[in-house]
């Protein structure tokens, strides 16, 4: 991770805190992008939420990060099939929503989203990350920028 400005922790939510604990010293002063949803699946395929109702994964992850790390919740708003099918649309890109508390994290994750072939739209601060999760009102939506802004209340 030396020399990297951003780290994407695309891990199951159940192992995320443990991995962050192991590499915390390397995350200070970096953008940490987390796409993970707070879900688990049992042996029968039943899906369950791992956090109390009303607590977003973004709020949980923010509490696990070391001082100086910048968090953006992004890249977890579309299922894999929709993500693959929706990138690099023309003439107008499909949107990927993200949540971040500070402008620098927002600018950095917007650059990554554009590089992935999508248009970035901020849903709000980390407290809004629940909207991006499975079951949230912005999850699995393939929309353009104008519709995305109307969904989040922007002009």
PDB file of C-alpha atoms in Angstrom:
ATOM      1  CA  UNK A   1       0.000   0.000   0.000  1.00  0.00           C
ATOM      2  CA  UNK A   2       3.030   2.226   0.143  1.00  0.00           C
ATOM      3  CA  UNK A   3       2.680   5.016  -2.378  1.00  0.00           C
ATOM      4  CA  UNK A   4      -1.030   4.398  -2.919  1.00  0.00           C
ATOM      5  CA  UNK A   5      -3.341   7.343  -2.343  1.00  0.00           C
ATOM      6  CA  UNK A   6      -6.433   5.164  -2.099  1.00  0.00           C
ATOM      7  CA  UNK A   7      -7.257   1.717  -0.785  1.00  0.00           C
ATOM      8  CA  UNK A   8     -10.433  -0.107  -1.807  1.00  0.00           C
ATOM      9  CA  UNK A   9     -11.468  -2.613   0.851  1.00  0.00           C
ATOM     10  CA  UNK A  10     -13.805  -4.826  -1.171  1.00  0.00           C
ATOM     11  CA  UNK A  11     -14.358  -7.429   1.532  1.00  0.00           C
ATOM     12  CA  UNK A  12     -17.233  -9.185   3.200  1.00  0.00           C
ATOM     13  CA  UNK A  13     -18.510  -6.996   5.988  1.00  0.00           C
ATOM     14  CA  UNK A  14     -17.923  -9.818   8.488  1.00  0.00           C
ATOM     15  CA  UNK A  15     -14.123  -9.566   8.054  1.00  0.00           C
ATOM     16  CA  UNK A  16     -13.800  -5.851   7.390  1.00  0.00           C
ATOM     17  CA  UNK A  17     -13.083  -4.685  10.951  1.00  0.00           C
ATOM     18  CA  UNK A  18     -10.427  -7.364  11.457  1.00  0.00           C
ATOM     19  CA  UNK A  19      -8.622  -6.394   8.261  1.00  0.00           C
ATOM     20  CA  UNK A  20      -8.799  -2.700   9.140  1.00  0.00           C
ATOM     21  CA  UNK A  21      -7.335  -3.491  12.572  1.00  0.00           C
ATOM     22  CA  UNK A  22      -4.442  -5.378  10.922  1.00  0.00           C
ATOM     23  CA  UNK A  23      -3.552  -2.598   8.459  1.00  0.00           C
ATOM     24  CA  UNK A  24      -4.665   0.492  10.385  1.00  0.00           C
ATOM     25  CA  UNK A  25      -1.170   1.971  10.518  1.00  0.00           C
ATOM     26  CA  UNK A  26      -1.041   1.928   6.704  1.00  0.00           C
ATOM     27  CA  UNK A  27      -4.440   3.652   6.269  1.00  0.00           C
ATOM     28  CA  UNK A  28      -3.694   7.001   7.888  1.00  0.00           C
ATOM     29  CA  UNK A  29      -3.670   9.803   5.296  1.00  0.00           C
ATOM     30  CA  UNK A  30      -5.261   7.567   2.630  1.00  0.00           C
ATOM     31  CA  UNK A  31      -8.654   7.501   1.011  1.00  0.00           C
ATOM     32  CA  UNK A  32     -10.374   4.299   2.141  1.00  0.00           C
ATOM     33  CA  UNK A  33     -13.179   3.236  -0.206  1.00  0.00           C
ATOM     34  CA  UNK A  34     -15.572   0.622   1.140  1.00  0.00           C
ATOM     35  CA  UNK A  35     -18.268  -0.992  -1.018  1.00  0.00           C
ATOM     36  CA  UNK A  36     -19.309  -3.552   1.622  1.00  0.00           C
ATOM     37  CA  UNK A  37     -22.902  -4.026   2.664  1.00  0.00           C
ATOM     38  CA  UNK A  38     -23.593  -5.091   6.282  1.00  0.00           C
ATOM     39  CA  UNK A  39     -24.996  -8.472   5.306  1.00  0.00           C
ATOM     40  CA  UNK A  40     -24.243 -12.114   5.925  1.00  0.00           C
ATOM     41  CA  UNK A  41     -25.527 -15.332   4.385  1.00  0.00           C
ATOM     42  CA  UNK A  42     -25.992 -18.555   6.325  1.00  0.00           C
ATOM     43  CA  UNK A  43     -25.493 -22.103   4.997  1.00  0.00           C
ATOM     44  CA  UNK A  44     -29.090 -22.175   3.705  1.00  0.00           C
ATOM     45  CA  UNK A  45     -28.616 -18.951   1.734  1.00  0.00           C
ATOM     46  CA  UNK A  46     -30.652 -16.784   4.080  1.00  0.00           C
ATOM     47  CA  UNK A  47     -29.453 -13.187   4.149  1.00  0.00           C
ATOM     48  CA  UNK A  48     -29.369 -11.263   7.408  1.00  0.00           C
ATOM     49  CA  UNK A  49     -28.370  -7.736   8.332  1.00  0.00           C
ATOM     50  CA  UNK A  50     -25.347  -7.519  10.659  1.00  0.00           C
ATOM     51  CA  UNK A  51     -25.977  -4.065  12.105  1.00  0.00           C
ATOM     52  CA  UNK A  52     -28.908  -2.763  14.117  1.00  0.00           C
ATOM     53  CA  UNK A  53     -31.707  -1.255  12.040  1.00  0.00           C
ATOM     54  CA  UNK A  54     -30.928   2.380  11.356  1.00  0.00           C
ATOM     55  CA  UNK A  55     -27.140   2.018  11.695  1.00  0.00           C
ATOM     56  CA  UNK A  56     -25.357   2.312   8.370  1.00  0.00           C
ATOM     57  CA  UNK A  57     -22.197   0.486   7.433  1.00  0.00           C
ATOM     58  CA  UNK A  58     -20.548   3.862   6.839  1.00  0.00           C
ATOM     59  CA  UNK A  59     -21.013   4.934  10.446  1.00  0.00           C
ATOM     60  CA  UNK A  60     -19.633   1.598  11.665  1.00  0.00           C
ATOM     61  CA  UNK A  61     -16.615   1.682   9.335  1.00  0.00           C
ATOM     62  CA  UNK A  62     -15.840   5.322  10.184  1.00  0.00           C
ATOM     63  CA  UNK A  63     -15.451   4.253  13.812  1.00  0.00           C
ATOM     64  CA  UNK A  64     -12.982   1.518  12.861  1.00  0.00           C
ATOM     65  CA  UNK A  65     -10.609   3.694  10.826  1.00  0.00           C
ATOM     66  CA  UNK A  66      -7.487   5.339  12.234  1.00  0.00           C
ATOM     67  CA  UNK A  67      -7.130   9.085  12.631  1.00  0.00           C
ATOM     68  CA  UNK A  68      -6.357  10.753   9.296  1.00  0.00           C
ATOM     69  CA  UNK A  69      -7.998   8.161   7.046  1.00  0.00           C
ATOM     70  CA  UNK A  70     -10.634   9.598   4.691  1.00  0.00           C
ATOM     71  CA  UNK A  71     -13.664   7.353   4.142  1.00  0.00           C
ATOM     72  CA  UNK A  72     -15.900   7.094   1.093  1.00  0.00           C
ATOM     73  CA  UNK A  73     -18.627   4.515   0.808  1.00  0.00           C
ATOM     74  CA  UNK A  74     -18.795   3.712  -2.915  1.00  0.00           C
ATOM     75  CA  UNK A  75     -18.897   0.958  -5.536  1.00  0.00           C
ATOM     76  CA  UNK A  76     -21.376  -1.155  -3.546  1.00  0.00           C
ATOM     77  CA  UNK A  77     -24.551   0.419  -4.870  1.00  0.00           C
ATOM     78  CA  UNK A  78     -24.929  -1.853  -7.900  1.00  0.00           C
ATOM     79  CA  UNK A  79     -24.996  -5.632  -7.978  1.00  0.00           C
ATOM     80  CA  UNK A  80     -22.190  -7.181 -10.033  1.00  0.00           C
ATOM     81  CA  UNK A  81     -24.368  -7.807 -13.107  1.00  0.00           C
ATOM     82  CA  UNK A  82     -25.717  -4.244 -13.158  1.00  0.00           C
ATOM     83  CA  UNK A  83     -22.244  -2.826 -12.536  1.00  0.00           C
ATOM     84  CA  UNK A  84     -20.816  -4.727 -15.498  1.00  0.00           C
ATOM     85  CA  UNK A  85     -23.719  -3.881 -17.813  1.00  0.00           C
ATOM     86  CA  UNK A  86     -23.960  -0.182 -16.899  1.00  0.00           C
ATOM     87  CA  UNK A  87     -20.414   1.117 -17.194  1.00  0.00           C
ATOM     88  CA  UNK A  88     -19.309   3.422 -20.011  1.00  0.00           C
ATOM     89  CA  UNK A  89     -22.835   4.240 -21.197  1.00  0.00           C
ATOM     90  CA  UNK A  90     -23.168   6.839 -23.888  1.00  0.00           C
ATOM     91  CA  UNK A  91     -24.123   9.588 -24.425  1.00  0.00           C
ATOM     92  CA  UNK A  92     -24.824   9.958 -20.700  1.00  0.00           C
ATOM     93  CA  UNK A  93     -23.048   7.834 -18.070  1.00  0.00           C
ATOM     94  CA  UNK A  94     -24.906   5.780 -15.518  1.00  0.00           C
ATOM     95  CA  UNK A  95     -24.420   7.131 -12.021  1.00  0.00           C
ATOM     96  CA  UNK A  96     -22.663   5.572  -9.071  1.00  0.00           C
ATOM     97  CA  UNK A  97     -23.766   7.122  -5.809  1.00  0.00           C
ATOM     98  CA  UNK A  98     -21.273   7.624  -3.013  1.00  0.00           C
ATOM     99  CA  UNK A  99     -21.186   9.005   0.523  1.00  0.00           C
ATOM    100  CA  UNK A 100     -18.300  10.928   2.063  1.00  0.00           C
ATOM    101  CA  UNK A 101     -17.905  13.451   4.852  1.00  0.00           C
ATOM    102  CA  UNK A 102     -15.094  15.578   3.496  1.00  0.00           C
ATOM    103  CA  UNK A 103     -14.519  17.318   0.183  1.00  0.00           C
ATOM    104  CA  UNK A 104     -11.101  15.755  -0.421  1.00  0.00           C
ATOM    105  CA  UNK A 105     -12.467  12.223  -0.066  1.00  0.00           C
ATOM    106  CA  UNK A 106     -15.336  13.179  -2.376  1.00  0.00           C
ATOM    107  CA  UNK A 107     -13.016  14.531  -5.067  1.00  0.00           C
ATOM    108  CA  UNK A 108     -10.797  11.462  -4.896  1.00  0.00           C
ATOM    109  CA  UNK A 109     -13.627   8.928  -5.063  1.00  0.00           C
ATOM    110  CA  UNK A 110     -15.286  10.875  -7.892  1.00  0.00           C
ATOM    111  CA  UNK A 111     -12.091  10.450  -9.925  1.00  0.00           C
ATOM    112  CA  UNK A 112     -12.145   6.690  -9.292  1.00  0.00           C
ATOM    113  CA  UNK A 113     -15.829   6.457 -10.222  1.00  0.00           C
ATOM    114  CA  UNK A 114     -15.189   8.293 -13.504  1.00  0.00           C
ATOM    115  CA  UNK A 115     -12.251   5.986 -14.260  1.00  0.00           C
ATOM    116  CA  UNK A 116     -14.631   3.040 -13.802  1.00  0.00           C
ATOM    117  CA  UNK A 117     -16.935   4.472 -16.501  1.00  0.00           C
ATOM    118  CA  UNK A 118     -19.656   6.037 -14.345  1.00  0.00           C
ATOM    119  CA  UNK A 119     -20.803   9.487 -13.328  1.00  0.00           C
ATOM    120  CA  UNK A 120     -20.353  10.220  -9.622  1.00  0.00           C
ATOM    121  CA  UNK A 121     -23.188  11.675  -7.535  1.00  0.00           C
ATOM    122  CA  UNK A 122     -22.808  12.344  -3.830  1.00  0.00           C
ATOM    123  CA  UNK A 123     -25.744  11.070  -1.798  1.00  0.00           C
ATOM    124  CA  UNK A 124     -24.533  12.962   1.252  1.00  0.00           C
ATOM    125  CA  UNK A 125     -22.216  12.416   4.168  1.00  0.00           C
ATOM    126  CA  UNK A 126     -21.367   9.063   5.693  1.00  0.00           C
ATOM    127  CA  UNK A 127     -24.604   9.219   7.697  1.00  0.00           C
ATOM    128  CA  UNK A 128     -26.419   8.747   4.337  1.00  0.00           C
ATOM    129  CA  UNK A 129     -24.522   5.572   3.405  1.00  0.00           C
ATOM    130  CA  UNK A 130     -27.497   3.415   4.408  1.00  0.00           C
ATOM    131  CA  UNK A 131     -29.257   4.706   1.299  1.00  0.00           C
ATOM    132  CA  UNK A 132     -26.558   2.995  -0.819  1.00  0.00           C
ATOM    133  CA  UNK A 133     -26.796  -0.390   0.897  1.00  0.00           C
ATOM    134  CA  UNK A 134     -28.912  -3.382  -0.088  1.00  0.00           C
ATOM    135  CA  UNK A 135     -32.429  -2.344   0.868  1.00  0.00           C
ATOM    136  CA  UNK A 136     -31.605   1.372   0.601  1.00  0.00           C
ATOM    137  CA  UNK A 137     -33.533   3.579  -1.799  1.00  0.00           C
ATOM    138  CA  UNK A 138     -30.467   4.221  -4.011  1.00  0.00           C
ATOM    139  CA  UNK A 139     -29.274   0.611  -4.274  1.00  0.00           C
ATOM    140  CA  UNK A 140     -29.359  -1.133  -7.668  1.00  0.00           C
ATOM    141  CA  UNK A 141     -30.610   1.951  -9.512  1.00  0.00           C
ATOM    142  CA  UNK A 142     -29.260   2.545 -13.000  1.00  0.00           C
ATOM    143  CA  UNK A 143     -30.005   6.205 -13.654  1.00  0.00           C
ATOM    144  CA  UNK A 144     -28.429   9.188 -15.355  1.00  0.00           C
ATOM    145  CA  UNK A 145     -27.151  12.309 -13.591  1.00  0.00           C
ATOM    146  CA  UNK A 146     -30.373  14.360 -13.752  1.00  0.00           C
ATOM    147  CA  UNK A 147     -32.530  11.601 -12.273  1.00  0.00           C
ATOM    148  CA  UNK A 148     -29.841  10.861  -9.668  1.00  0.00           C
ATOM    149  CA  UNK A 149     -29.795  14.476  -8.514  1.00  0.00           C
ATOM    150  CA  UNK A 150     -33.584  14.495  -8.234  1.00  0.00           C
ATOM    151  CA  UNK A 151     -33.444  11.322  -6.110  1.00  0.00           C
ATOM    152  CA  UNK A 152     -31.045  12.895  -3.646  1.00  0.00           C
ATOM    153  CA  UNK A 153     -32.817  16.246  -3.661  1.00  0.00           C
ATOM    154  CA  UNK A 154     -30.296  18.187  -5.739  1.00  0.00           C
ATOM    155  CA  UNK A 155     -30.998  20.483  -8.646  1.00  0.00           C
TER     156      UNK A 155
END
